[in-house]
PDB file of C-alpha atoms in Angstrom:
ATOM      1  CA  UNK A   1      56.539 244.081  -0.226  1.00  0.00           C
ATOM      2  CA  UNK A   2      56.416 243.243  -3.876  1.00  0.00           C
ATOM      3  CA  UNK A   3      53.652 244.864  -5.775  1.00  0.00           C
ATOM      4  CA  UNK A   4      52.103 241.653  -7.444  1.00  0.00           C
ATOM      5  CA  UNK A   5      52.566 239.612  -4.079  1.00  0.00           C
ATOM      6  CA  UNK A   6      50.398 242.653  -2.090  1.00  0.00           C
ATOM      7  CA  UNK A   7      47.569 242.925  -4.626  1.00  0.00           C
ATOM      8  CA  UNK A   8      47.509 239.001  -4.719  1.00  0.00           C
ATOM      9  CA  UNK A   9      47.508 238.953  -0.636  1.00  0.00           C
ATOM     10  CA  UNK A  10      44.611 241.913  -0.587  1.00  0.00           C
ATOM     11  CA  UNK A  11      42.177 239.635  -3.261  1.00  0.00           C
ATOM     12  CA  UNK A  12      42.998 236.841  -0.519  1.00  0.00           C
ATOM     13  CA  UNK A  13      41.964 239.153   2.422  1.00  0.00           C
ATOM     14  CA  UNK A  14      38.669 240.338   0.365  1.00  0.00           C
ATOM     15  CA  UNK A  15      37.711 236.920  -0.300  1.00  0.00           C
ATOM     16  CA  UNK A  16      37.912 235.912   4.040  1.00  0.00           C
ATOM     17  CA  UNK A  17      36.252 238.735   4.622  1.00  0.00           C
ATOM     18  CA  UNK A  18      33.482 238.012   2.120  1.00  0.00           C
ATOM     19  CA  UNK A  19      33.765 234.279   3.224  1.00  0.00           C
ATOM     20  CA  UNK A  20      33.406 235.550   7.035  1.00  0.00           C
ATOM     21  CA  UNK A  21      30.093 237.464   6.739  1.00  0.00           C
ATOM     22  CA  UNK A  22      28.439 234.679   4.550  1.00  0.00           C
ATOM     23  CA  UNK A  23      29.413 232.236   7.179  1.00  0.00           C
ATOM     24  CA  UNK A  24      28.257 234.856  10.105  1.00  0.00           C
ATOM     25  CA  UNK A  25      24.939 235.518   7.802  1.00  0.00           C
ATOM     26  CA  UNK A  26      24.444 231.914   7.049  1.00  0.00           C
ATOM     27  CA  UNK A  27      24.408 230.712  10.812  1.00  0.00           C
ATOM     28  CA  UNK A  28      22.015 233.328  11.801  1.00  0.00           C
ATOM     29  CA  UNK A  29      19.397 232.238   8.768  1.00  0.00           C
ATOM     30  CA  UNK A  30      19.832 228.365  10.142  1.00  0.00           C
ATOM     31  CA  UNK A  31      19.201 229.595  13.631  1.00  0.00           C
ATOM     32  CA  UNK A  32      16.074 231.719  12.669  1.00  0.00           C
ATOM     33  CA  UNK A  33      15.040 228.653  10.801  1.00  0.00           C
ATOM     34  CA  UNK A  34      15.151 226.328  13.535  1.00  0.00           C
ATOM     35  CA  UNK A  35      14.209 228.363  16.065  1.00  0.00           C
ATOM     36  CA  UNK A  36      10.870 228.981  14.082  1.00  0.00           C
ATOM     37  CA  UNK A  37      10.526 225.346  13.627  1.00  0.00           C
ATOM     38  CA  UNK A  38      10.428 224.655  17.278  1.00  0.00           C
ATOM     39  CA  UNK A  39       8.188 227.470  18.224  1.00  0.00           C
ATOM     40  CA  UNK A  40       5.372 225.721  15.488  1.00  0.00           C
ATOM     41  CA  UNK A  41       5.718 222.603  17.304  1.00  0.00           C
ATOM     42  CA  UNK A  42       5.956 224.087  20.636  1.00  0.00           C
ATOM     43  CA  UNK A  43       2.567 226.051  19.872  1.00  0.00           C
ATOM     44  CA  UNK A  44       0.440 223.211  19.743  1.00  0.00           C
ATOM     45  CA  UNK A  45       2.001 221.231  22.718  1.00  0.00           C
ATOM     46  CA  UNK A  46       0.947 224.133  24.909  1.00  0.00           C
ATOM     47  CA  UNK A  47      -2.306 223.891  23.377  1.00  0.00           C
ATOM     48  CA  UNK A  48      -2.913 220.636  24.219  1.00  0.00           C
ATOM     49  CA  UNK A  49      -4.502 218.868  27.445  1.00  0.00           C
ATOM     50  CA  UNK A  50      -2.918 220.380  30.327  1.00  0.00           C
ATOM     51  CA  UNK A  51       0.558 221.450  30.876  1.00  0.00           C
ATOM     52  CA  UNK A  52       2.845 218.555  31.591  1.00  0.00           C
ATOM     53  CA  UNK A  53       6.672 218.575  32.328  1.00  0.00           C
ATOM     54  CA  UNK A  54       7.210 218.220  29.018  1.00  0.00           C
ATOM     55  CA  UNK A  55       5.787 220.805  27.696  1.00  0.00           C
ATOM     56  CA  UNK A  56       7.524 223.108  30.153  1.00  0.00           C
ATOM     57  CA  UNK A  57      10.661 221.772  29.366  1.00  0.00           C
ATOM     58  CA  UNK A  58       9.996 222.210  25.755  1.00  0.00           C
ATOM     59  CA  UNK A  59       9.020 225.856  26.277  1.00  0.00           C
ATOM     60  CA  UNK A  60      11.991 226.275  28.609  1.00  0.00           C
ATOM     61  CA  UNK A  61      14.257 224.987  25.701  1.00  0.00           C
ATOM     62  CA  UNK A  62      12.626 227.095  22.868  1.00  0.00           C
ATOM     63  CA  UNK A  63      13.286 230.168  25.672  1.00  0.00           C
ATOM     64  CA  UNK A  64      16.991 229.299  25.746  1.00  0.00           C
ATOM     65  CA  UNK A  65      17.267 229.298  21.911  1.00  0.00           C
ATOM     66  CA  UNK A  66      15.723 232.534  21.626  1.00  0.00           C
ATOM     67  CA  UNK A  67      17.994 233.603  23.846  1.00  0.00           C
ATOM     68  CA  UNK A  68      21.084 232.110  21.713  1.00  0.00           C
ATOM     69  CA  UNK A  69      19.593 233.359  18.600  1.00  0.00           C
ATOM     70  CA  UNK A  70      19.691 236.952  20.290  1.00  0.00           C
ATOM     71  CA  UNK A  71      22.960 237.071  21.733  1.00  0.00           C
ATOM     72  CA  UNK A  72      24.128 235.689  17.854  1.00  0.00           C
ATOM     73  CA  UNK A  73      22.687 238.688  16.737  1.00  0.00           C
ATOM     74  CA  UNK A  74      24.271 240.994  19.317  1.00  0.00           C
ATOM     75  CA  UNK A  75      27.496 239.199  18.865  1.00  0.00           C
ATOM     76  CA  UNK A  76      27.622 240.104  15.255  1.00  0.00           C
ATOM     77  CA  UNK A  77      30.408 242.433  14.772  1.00  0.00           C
ATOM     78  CA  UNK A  78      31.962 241.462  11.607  1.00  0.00           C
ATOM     79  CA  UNK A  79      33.986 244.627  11.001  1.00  0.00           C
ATOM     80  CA  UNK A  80      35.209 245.880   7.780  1.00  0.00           C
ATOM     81  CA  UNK A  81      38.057 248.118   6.775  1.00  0.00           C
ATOM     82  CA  UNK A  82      36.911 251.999   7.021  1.00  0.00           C
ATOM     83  CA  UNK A  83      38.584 253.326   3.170  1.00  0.00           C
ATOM     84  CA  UNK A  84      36.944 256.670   4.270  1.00  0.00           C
ATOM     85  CA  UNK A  85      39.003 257.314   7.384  1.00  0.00           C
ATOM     86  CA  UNK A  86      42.399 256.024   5.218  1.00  0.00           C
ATOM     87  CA  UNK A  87      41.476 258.129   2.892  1.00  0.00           C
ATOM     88  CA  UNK A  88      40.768 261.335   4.975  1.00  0.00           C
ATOM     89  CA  UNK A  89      43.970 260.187   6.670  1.00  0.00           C
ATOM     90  CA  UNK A  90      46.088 260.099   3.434  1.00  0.00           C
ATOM     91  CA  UNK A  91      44.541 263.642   2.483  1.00  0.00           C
ATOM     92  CA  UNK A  92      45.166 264.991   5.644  1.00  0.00           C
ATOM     93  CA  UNK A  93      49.058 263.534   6.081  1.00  0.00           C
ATOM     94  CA  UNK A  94      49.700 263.887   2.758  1.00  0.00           C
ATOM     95  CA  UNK A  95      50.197 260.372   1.748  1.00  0.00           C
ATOM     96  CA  UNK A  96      51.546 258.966  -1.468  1.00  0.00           C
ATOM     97  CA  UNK A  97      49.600 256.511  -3.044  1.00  0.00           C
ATOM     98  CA  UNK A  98      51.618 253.602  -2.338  1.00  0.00           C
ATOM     99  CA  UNK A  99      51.202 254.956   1.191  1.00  0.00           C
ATOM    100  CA  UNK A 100      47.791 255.239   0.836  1.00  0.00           C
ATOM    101  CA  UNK A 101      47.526 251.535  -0.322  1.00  0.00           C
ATOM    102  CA  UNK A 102      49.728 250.005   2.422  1.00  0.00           C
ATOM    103  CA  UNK A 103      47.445 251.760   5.217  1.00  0.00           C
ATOM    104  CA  UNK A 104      44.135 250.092   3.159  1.00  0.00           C
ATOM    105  CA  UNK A 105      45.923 246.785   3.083  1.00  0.00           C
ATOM    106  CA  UNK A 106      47.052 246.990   6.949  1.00  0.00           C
ATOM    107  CA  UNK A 107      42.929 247.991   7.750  1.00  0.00           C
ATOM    108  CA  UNK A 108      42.026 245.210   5.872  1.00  0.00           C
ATOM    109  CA  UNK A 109      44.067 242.757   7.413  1.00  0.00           C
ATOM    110  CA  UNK A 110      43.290 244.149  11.003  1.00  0.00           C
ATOM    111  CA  UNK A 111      39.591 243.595  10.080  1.00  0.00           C
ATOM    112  CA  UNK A 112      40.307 240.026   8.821  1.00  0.00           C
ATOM    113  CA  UNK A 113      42.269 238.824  11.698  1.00  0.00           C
ATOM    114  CA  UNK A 114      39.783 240.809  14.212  1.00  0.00           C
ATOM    115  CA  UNK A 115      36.511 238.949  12.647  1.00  0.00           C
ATOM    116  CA  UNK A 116      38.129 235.983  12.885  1.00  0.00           C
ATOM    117  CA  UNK A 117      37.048 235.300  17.121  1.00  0.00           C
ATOM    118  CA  UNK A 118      33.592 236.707  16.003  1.00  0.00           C
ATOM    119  CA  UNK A 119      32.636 233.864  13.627  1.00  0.00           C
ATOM    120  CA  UNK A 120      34.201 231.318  16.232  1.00  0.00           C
ATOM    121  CA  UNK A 121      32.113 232.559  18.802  1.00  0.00           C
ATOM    122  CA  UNK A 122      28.808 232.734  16.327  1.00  0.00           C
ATOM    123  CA  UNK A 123      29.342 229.403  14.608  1.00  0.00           C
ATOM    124  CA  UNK A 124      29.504 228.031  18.452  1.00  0.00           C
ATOM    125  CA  UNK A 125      26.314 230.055  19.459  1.00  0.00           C
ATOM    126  CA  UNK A 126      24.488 228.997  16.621  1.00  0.00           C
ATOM    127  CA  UNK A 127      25.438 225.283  17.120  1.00  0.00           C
ATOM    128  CA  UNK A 128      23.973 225.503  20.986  1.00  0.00           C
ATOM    129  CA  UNK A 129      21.288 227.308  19.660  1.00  0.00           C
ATOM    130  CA  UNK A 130      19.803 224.508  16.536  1.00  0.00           C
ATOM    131  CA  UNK A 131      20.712 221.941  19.184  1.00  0.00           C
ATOM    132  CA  UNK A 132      18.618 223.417  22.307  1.00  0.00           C
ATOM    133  CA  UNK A 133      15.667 224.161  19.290  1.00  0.00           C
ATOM    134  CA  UNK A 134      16.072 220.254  18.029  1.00  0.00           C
ATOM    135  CA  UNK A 135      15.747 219.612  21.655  1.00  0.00           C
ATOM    136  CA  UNK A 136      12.770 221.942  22.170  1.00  0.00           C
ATOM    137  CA  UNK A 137      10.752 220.564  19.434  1.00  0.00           C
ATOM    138  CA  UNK A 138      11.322 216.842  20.143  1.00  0.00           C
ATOM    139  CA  UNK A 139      10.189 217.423  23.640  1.00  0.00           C
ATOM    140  CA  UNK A 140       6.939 219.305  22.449  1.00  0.00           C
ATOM    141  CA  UNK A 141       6.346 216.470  19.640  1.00  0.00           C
ATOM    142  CA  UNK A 142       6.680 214.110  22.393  1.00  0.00           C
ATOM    143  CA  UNK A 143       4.140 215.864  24.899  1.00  0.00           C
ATOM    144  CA  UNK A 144       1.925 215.779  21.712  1.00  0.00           C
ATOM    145  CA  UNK A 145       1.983 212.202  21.150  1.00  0.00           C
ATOM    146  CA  UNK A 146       1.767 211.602  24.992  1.00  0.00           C
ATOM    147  CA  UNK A 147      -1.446 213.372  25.109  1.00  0.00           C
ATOM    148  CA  UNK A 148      -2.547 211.814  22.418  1.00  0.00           C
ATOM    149  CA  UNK A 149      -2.426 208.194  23.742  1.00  0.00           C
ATOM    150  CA  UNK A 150      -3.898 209.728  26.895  1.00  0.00           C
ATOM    151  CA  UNK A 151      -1.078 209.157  29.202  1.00  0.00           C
TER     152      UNK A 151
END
């Protein structure tokens, strides 16, 4: 491969891989966000008069986007290319330095390519997740307002 066209494909690579943990870090700062938004409307609904079915269901939801905000977390595995090992490899084969570079640019595209499924599967927890928490805190707004008017 052509000198130029490699260093211009390995600025490409660094730039998906930056773009792929802001989008990973970005999803998990909305879910945190919304998830905290439900729980201070979910708070006072349990405070309220009695427990009614929709304040359970409210507390159920908030549950379930906990849960999604965890398993985001856990799914996090945004991997990035390991120079240290290529370069203990290259010492210890004996590598040129255009050697050296190729095995770099392969790790980096592995790591590109591999992070790829975990931002799908992130982006689609964290949609699930700000839904079930929009769903958690309408539900506890609602049991507000319904104990409010006394029914």
């Amino acid at each position: 491969m052509h000198r130029r066209l490699q260093e211009e494909i390995e600025l490409a690579l660094e730039r998906s891989l930056a773009r792929q943990r802001w989008r990973v870090d970005g999803a998990k700062v909305v879910m945190i966000f919304a998830a905290a938004a439900a729980a201070s409307l979910v708070g006072p609904a349990l405070q309220s008069e009695g427990a009614t079915r929709l304040t359970t269901w409210s507390s159920i939801m908030l549950a379930l986007a906990t849960l999604g905000l965890l398993v985001a977390i856990v799914a996090d595995r945004i991997r990035d290319p390991d120079v240290t090992e290529a370069l203990a490899d290259a010492k210890l084969h004996g590598w040129s330095d255009q050697e050296t570079a190729d095995e770099l640019f392969r790790r980096l595209y592995k790591s590109v390519t591999f992070n790829e499924s975990v931002v799908s599967i992130v982006l689609w927890v964290s949609f699930a997740q700000v839904a079930l928490s929009a769903i958690s805190g309408t539900l506890a707004v609602l049991a507000m307002l319904t104990d409010a008017s006394g029914g």
